[in-house]
Structure formats: C-alpha cells, structure tokens
Amino acid sequence: MAGAEGEARGDEVVVKFTEAGRLGITFWTESTSDPPALSWRPVIEALLPGGLATALPDPEDDRQRLRPGLVLVAVQGVSVADLDGEASVAKVAAASRPLELAFRPLPPQLATEWRAEMLRRAASDGDLPKAKECLVLSASLPLCLSLPLSLCP
C-alpha cells in the first residue's frame, strides 16, 4: 500500500502511515499480574482486517512484521515509556500523518503473561479460532490443560 511502510531498527519494528484512514490496531493495556507488569505498556492485541496496518508490505525478516504481542515504545519518534497504556494510545489517536510508530517484542516473561491472558479471554468468550491461535502462539500445554477440552487442539 502506498500509504504505509515498515522498517527495522535493531529489535524495533517501525511503521509509518502516510495516508489518512483507520490504522486497524487494537491495543491491550491491562494486566492480570500482581503487581500489574503490563498496565503501563500498550501491547498490540489484534490487527483488524481492512485497516492500514494489515496493508503494510511483508518484510524480508518475519521478526520485523507488525503483529500481536509487540509493545508500543514510541510515537512520532518520542518515547512513551513514561506514559501509561491509555495515555500512549491517546497519543497515537491524536497524532497527525505521517504517523510513525515504533514497537518492540515483549520480554519473555511478560510475553507469557500476555499470551496467557489472550488465551483466557478467547476461552471465556468461546472464541475457538482465537483460542487455538493463542495456543499456537504460546505452545503451552499446561495452559491448554486448564481449559475446556473443546478448546484444545
């Protein structure tokens, strides 16, 4: 798509949206841990069909692909590390185009918490396809064993 592009900067995934339109990114800004490890970090929960984010060109290195589980770290080149999740997402919504967003993968321990929460949500909603996708992402048999049998592959 002409209005969106992506690039890699170290372990960051940086995307730039030049055209107006819906980004199609939903962020998770909650945490189930105590203390809440992720409450201040907006994590991509989903990329919605028809949004600019799903129209990004495929990168050569799959690790540079915009995908669920990445943490928003900067908006327009400015770090959002000192902002909570809601304030970070508000900054994205208020920004003009071209819009540059930078993301990083979650650290392993937080990635496990995020995947577990996504799996719990999908299971409680009865969303079998999403639950199976979460299981593939987490590859965690103990999580599967705690779910209704119908949700396990």
PDB file of C-alpha atoms in Angstrom:
ATOM      1  CA  MET A   1       0.000   0.000   0.000  1.00  0.00           C
ATOM      2  CA  ALA A   2       1.312   3.410  -0.867  1.00  0.00           C
ATOM      3  CA  GLY A   3       0.241   4.928   2.449  1.00  0.00           C
ATOM      4  CA  ALA A   4       2.105   2.627   4.820  1.00  0.00           C
ATOM      5  CA  GLU A   5       5.642   1.358   5.133  1.00  0.00           C
ATOM      6  CA  GLY A   6       7.745  -0.539   7.623  1.00  0.00           C
ATOM      7  CA  GLU A   7      11.416  -0.819   8.517  1.00  0.00           C
ATOM      8  CA  ALA A   8      13.705  -2.371  11.109  1.00  0.00           C
ATOM      9  CA  ARG A   9      15.860  -0.539  13.653  1.00  0.00           C
ATOM     10  CA  GLY A  10      17.648  -3.134  15.759  1.00  0.00           C
ATOM     11  CA  ASP A  11      14.966  -5.096  17.594  1.00  0.00           C
ATOM     12  CA  GLU A  12      12.374  -2.375  16.935  1.00  0.00           C
ATOM     13  CA  VAL A  13       9.627  -2.655  14.361  1.00  0.00           C
ATOM     14  CA  VAL A  14       8.993   0.835  12.992  1.00  0.00           C
ATOM     15  CA  VAL A  15       5.995   1.603  10.807  1.00  0.00           C
ATOM     16  CA  LYS A  16       4.976   4.826   9.115  1.00  0.00           C
ATOM     17  CA  PHE A  17       1.443   5.610   7.995  1.00  0.00           C
ATOM     18  CA  THR A  18       1.298   8.441   5.474  1.00  0.00           C
ATOM     19  CA  GLU A  19      -2.361   8.288   4.408  1.00  0.00           C
ATOM     20  CA  ALA A  20      -5.461   9.106   6.399  1.00  0.00           C
ATOM     21  CA  GLY A  21      -7.587   6.173   7.440  1.00  0.00           C
ATOM     22  CA  ARG A  22      -8.179   3.678  10.213  1.00  0.00           C
ATOM     23  CA  LEU A  23      -4.966   2.069  11.484  1.00  0.00           C
ATOM     24  CA  GLY A  24      -6.789  -1.113  12.456  1.00  0.00           C
ATOM     25  CA  ILE A  25      -4.667  -1.785  15.543  1.00  0.00           C
ATOM     26  CA  THR A  26      -6.244  -2.701  18.872  1.00  0.00           C
ATOM     27  CA  PHE A  27      -4.120  -2.377  21.976  1.00  0.00           C
ATOM     28  CA  TRP A  28      -4.250  -4.311  25.235  1.00  0.00           C
ATOM     29  CA  THR A  29      -3.456  -2.014  28.164  1.00  0.00           C
ATOM     30  CA  GLU A  30      -4.482  -4.234  31.096  1.00  0.00           C
ATOM     31  CA  SER A  31      -2.591  -6.723  33.235  1.00  0.00           C
ATOM     32  CA  THR A  32      -3.634  -9.689  35.302  1.00  0.00           C
ATOM     33  CA  SER A  33      -0.408  -9.962  37.262  1.00  0.00           C
ATOM     34  CA  ASP A  34       0.192  -8.601  40.727  1.00  0.00           C
ATOM     35  CA  PRO A  35       1.853  -6.130  40.563  1.00  0.00           C
ATOM     36  CA  PRO A  36       0.478  -5.266  37.094  1.00  0.00           C
ATOM     37  CA  ALA A  37       3.555  -5.676  34.914  1.00  0.00           C
ATOM     38  CA  LEU A  38       1.923  -4.646  31.659  1.00  0.00           C
ATOM     39  CA  SER A  39      -0.502  -1.948  32.799  1.00  0.00           C
ATOM     40  CA  TRP A  40       1.758   0.839  31.569  1.00  0.00           C
ATOM     41  CA  ARG A  41       2.632  -0.829  28.255  1.00  0.00           C
ATOM     42  CA  PRO A  42       0.225  -0.898  25.310  1.00  0.00           C
ATOM     43  CA  VAL A  43       0.590  -4.247  23.533  1.00  0.00           C
ATOM     44  CA  ILE A  44      -0.865  -4.952  20.091  1.00  0.00           C
ATOM     45  CA  GLU A  45      -3.836  -7.220  20.725  1.00  0.00           C
ATOM     46  CA  ALA A  46      -5.022  -7.529  17.122  1.00  0.00           C
ATOM     47  CA  LEU A  47      -4.623  -6.156  13.611  1.00  0.00           C
ATOM     48  CA  LEU A  48      -8.080  -5.620  12.152  1.00  0.00           C
ATOM     49  CA  PRO A  49      -8.930  -6.517   8.550  1.00  0.00           C
ATOM     50  CA  GLY A  50      -9.245  -3.502   6.292  1.00  0.00           C
ATOM     51  CA  GLY A  51      -7.020  -1.288   8.446  1.00  0.00           C
ATOM     52  CA  LEU A  52      -3.814   0.341   7.248  1.00  0.00           C
ATOM     53  CA  ALA A  53      -1.741  -1.950   9.494  1.00  0.00           C
ATOM     54  CA  THR A  54      -2.803  -5.095   7.609  1.00  0.00           C
ATOM     55  CA  ALA A  55      -1.836  -3.440   4.326  1.00  0.00           C
ATOM     56  CA  LEU A  56       1.813  -2.999   5.312  1.00  0.00           C
ATOM     57  CA  PRO A  57       4.220  -4.683   2.898  1.00  0.00           C
ATOM     58  CA  ASP A  58       5.640  -8.015   4.062  1.00  0.00           C
ATOM     59  CA  PRO A  59       9.162  -7.532   5.463  1.00  0.00           C
ATOM     60  CA  GLU A  60      12.060  -9.760   4.408  1.00  0.00           C
ATOM     61  CA  ASP A  61      12.657 -10.722   8.040  1.00  0.00           C
ATOM     62  CA  ASP A  62       9.480 -12.060   9.660  1.00  0.00           C
ATOM     63  CA  ARG A  63      10.607 -10.720  13.067  1.00  0.00           C
ATOM     64  CA  GLN A  64      10.072  -7.206  11.660  1.00  0.00           C
ATOM     65  CA  ARG A  65       6.402  -7.882  10.881  1.00  0.00           C
ATOM     66  CA  LEU A  66       3.794  -5.845  12.766  1.00  0.00           C
ATOM     67  CA  ARG A  67       1.938  -8.433  14.842  1.00  0.00           C
ATOM     68  CA  PRO A  68       0.055  -9.040  18.085  1.00  0.00           C
ATOM     69  CA  GLY A  69       2.343  -9.122  21.111  1.00  0.00           C
ATOM     70  CA  LEU A  70       4.516  -6.135  20.201  1.00  0.00           C
ATOM     71  CA  VAL A  71       4.782  -3.265  22.706  1.00  0.00           C
ATOM     72  CA  LEU A  72       4.376   0.356  21.593  1.00  0.00           C
ATOM     73  CA  VAL A  73       7.575   2.195  22.570  1.00  0.00           C
ATOM     74  CA  ALA A  74       7.451   5.460  20.590  1.00  0.00           C
ATOM     75  CA  VAL A  75       5.021   7.727  18.731  1.00  0.00           C
ATOM     76  CA  GLN A  76       6.458  10.153  16.174  1.00  0.00           C
ATOM     77  CA  GLY A  77       9.950   9.249  17.426  1.00  0.00           C
ATOM     78  CA  VAL A  78       9.151  10.202  21.037  1.00  0.00           C
ATOM     79  CA  SER A  79       9.296   7.510  23.725  1.00  0.00           C
ATOM     80  CA  VAL A  80       6.057   6.621  25.512  1.00  0.00           C
ATOM     81  CA  ALA A  81       7.875   4.716  28.275  1.00  0.00           C
ATOM     82  CA  ASP A  82       6.773   7.227  30.928  1.00  0.00           C
ATOM     83  CA  LEU A  83       3.107   7.118  29.884  1.00  0.00           C
ATOM     84  CA  ASP A  84       0.529   4.553  30.922  1.00  0.00           C
ATOM     85  CA  GLY A  85      -1.179   2.442  28.272  1.00  0.00           C
ATOM     86  CA  GLU A  86      -4.224   4.650  27.868  1.00  0.00           C
ATOM     87  CA  ALA A  87      -2.138   7.826  27.517  1.00  0.00           C
ATOM     88  CA  SER A  88       0.110   6.119  24.958  1.00  0.00           C
ATOM     89  CA  VAL A  89      -2.866   5.018  22.861  1.00  0.00           C
ATOM     90  CA  ALA A  90      -4.362   8.533  23.140  1.00  0.00           C
ATOM     91  CA  LYS A  91      -1.079   9.904  21.782  1.00  0.00           C
ATOM     92  CA  VAL A  92      -1.415   7.602  18.756  1.00  0.00           C
ATOM     93  CA  ALA A  93      -5.016   8.724  18.188  1.00  0.00           C
ATOM     94  CA  ALA A  94      -4.103  12.424  18.419  1.00  0.00           C
ATOM     95  CA  ALA A  95      -1.045  12.269  16.140  1.00  0.00           C
ATOM     96  CA  SER A  96      -1.149  13.649  12.615  1.00  0.00           C
ATOM     97  CA  ARG A  97       0.098  11.957   9.455  1.00  0.00           C
ATOM     98  CA  PRO A  98       2.652  10.908   8.590  1.00  0.00           C
ATOM     99  CA  LEU A  99       2.425   8.803  11.750  1.00  0.00           C
ATOM    100  CA  GLU A 100       5.490   6.856  12.864  1.00  0.00           C
ATOM    101  CA  LEU A 101       5.080   4.135  15.489  1.00  0.00           C
ATOM    102  CA  ALA A 102       7.868   2.038  16.988  1.00  0.00           C
ATOM    103  CA  PHE A 103       7.335  -1.316  18.682  1.00  0.00           C
ATOM    104  CA  ARG A 104       9.489  -3.904  20.460  1.00  0.00           C
ATOM    105  CA  PRO A 105       8.843  -7.531  21.342  1.00  0.00           C
ATOM    106  CA  LEU A 106       7.717  -8.174  24.903  1.00  0.00           C
ATOM    107  CA  PRO A 107      10.365  -9.603  27.221  1.00  0.00           C
ATOM    108  CA  PRO A 108       9.810 -13.396  27.541  1.00  0.00           C
ATOM    109  CA  GLN A 109       8.199 -13.328  30.997  1.00  0.00           C
ATOM    110  CA  LEU A 110       5.752 -10.585  30.003  1.00  0.00           C
ATOM    111  CA  ALA A 111       5.080 -12.292  26.656  1.00  0.00           C
ATOM    112  CA  THR A 112       3.996 -15.397  28.545  1.00  0.00           C
ATOM    113  CA  GLU A 113       1.607 -13.344  30.700  1.00  0.00           C
ATOM    114  CA  TRP A 114       0.182 -11.620  27.625  1.00  0.00           C
ATOM    115  CA  ARG A 115      -0.359 -14.894  25.725  1.00  0.00           C
ATOM    116  CA  ALA A 116      -1.975 -16.487  28.775  1.00  0.00           C
ATOM    117  CA  GLU A 117      -4.358 -13.543  29.152  1.00  0.00           C
ATOM    118  CA  MET A 118      -5.275 -13.607  25.449  1.00  0.00           C
ATOM    119  CA  LEU A 119      -5.963 -17.347  25.758  1.00  0.00           C
ATOM    120  CA  ARG A 120      -8.123 -16.818  28.864  1.00  0.00           C
ATOM    121  CA  ARG A 121     -10.102 -14.091  27.077  1.00  0.00           C
ATOM    122  CA  ALA A 122     -10.648 -16.212  23.971  1.00  0.00           C
ATOM    123  CA  ALA A 123     -11.722 -19.191  26.082  1.00  0.00           C
ATOM    124  CA  SER A 124     -14.145 -17.165  28.200  1.00  0.00           C
ATOM    125  CA  ASP A 125     -15.640 -15.630  25.028  1.00  0.00           C
ATOM    126  CA  GLY A 126     -15.987 -19.101  23.471  1.00  0.00           C
ATOM    127  CA  ASP A 127     -13.844 -17.945  20.526  1.00  0.00           C
ATOM    128  CA  LEU A 128     -12.423 -21.305  19.380  1.00  0.00           C
ATOM    129  CA  PRO A 129     -10.340 -19.970  16.434  1.00  0.00           C
ATOM    130  CA  LYS A 130      -8.716 -17.273  18.595  1.00  0.00           C
ATOM    131  CA  ALA A 131      -8.096 -19.748  21.440  1.00  0.00           C
ATOM    132  CA  LYS A 132      -6.357 -22.133  19.045  1.00  0.00           C
ATOM    133  CA  GLU A 133      -4.300 -19.241  17.642  1.00  0.00           C
ATOM    134  CA  CYS A 134      -3.262 -18.310  21.191  1.00  0.00           C
ATOM    135  CA  LEU A 135      -2.249 -21.907  21.859  1.00  0.00           C
ATOM    136  CA  VAL A 136      -0.080 -21.902  18.751  1.00  0.00           C
ATOM    137  CA  LEU A 137       1.492 -18.606  19.852  1.00  0.00           C
ATOM    138  CA  SER A 138       2.193 -19.835  23.360  1.00  0.00           C
ATOM    139  CA  ALA A 139       2.850 -23.519  22.614  1.00  0.00           C
ATOM    140  CA  SER A 140       1.971 -24.098  26.250  1.00  0.00           C
ATOM    141  CA  LEU A 141       0.385 -27.447  27.121  1.00  0.00           C
ATOM    142  CA  PRO A 142      -0.178 -26.582  30.823  1.00  0.00           C
ATOM    143  CA  LEU A 143      -2.419 -23.670  29.743  1.00  0.00           C
ATOM    144  CA  CYS A 144      -4.341 -25.986  27.445  1.00  0.00           C
ATOM    145  CA  LEU A 145      -4.877 -28.484  30.245  1.00  0.00           C
ATOM    146  CA  SER A 146      -6.624 -25.828  32.317  1.00  0.00           C
ATOM    147  CA  LEU A 147      -9.170 -25.104  29.560  1.00  0.00           C
ATOM    148  CA  PRO A 148     -12.320 -26.926  28.492  1.00  0.00           C
ATOM    149  CA  LEU A 149     -11.348 -29.883  26.293  1.00  0.00           C
ATOM    150  CA  SER A 150     -13.276 -28.462  23.315  1.00  0.00           C
ATOM    151  CA  LEU A 151     -10.803 -25.545  23.100  1.00  0.00           C
ATOM    152  CA  CYS A 152      -7.671 -27.704  22.951  1.00  0.00           C
ATOM    153  CA  PRO A 153      -6.293 -28.836  19.572  1.00  0.00           C
TER     154      PRO A 153
END
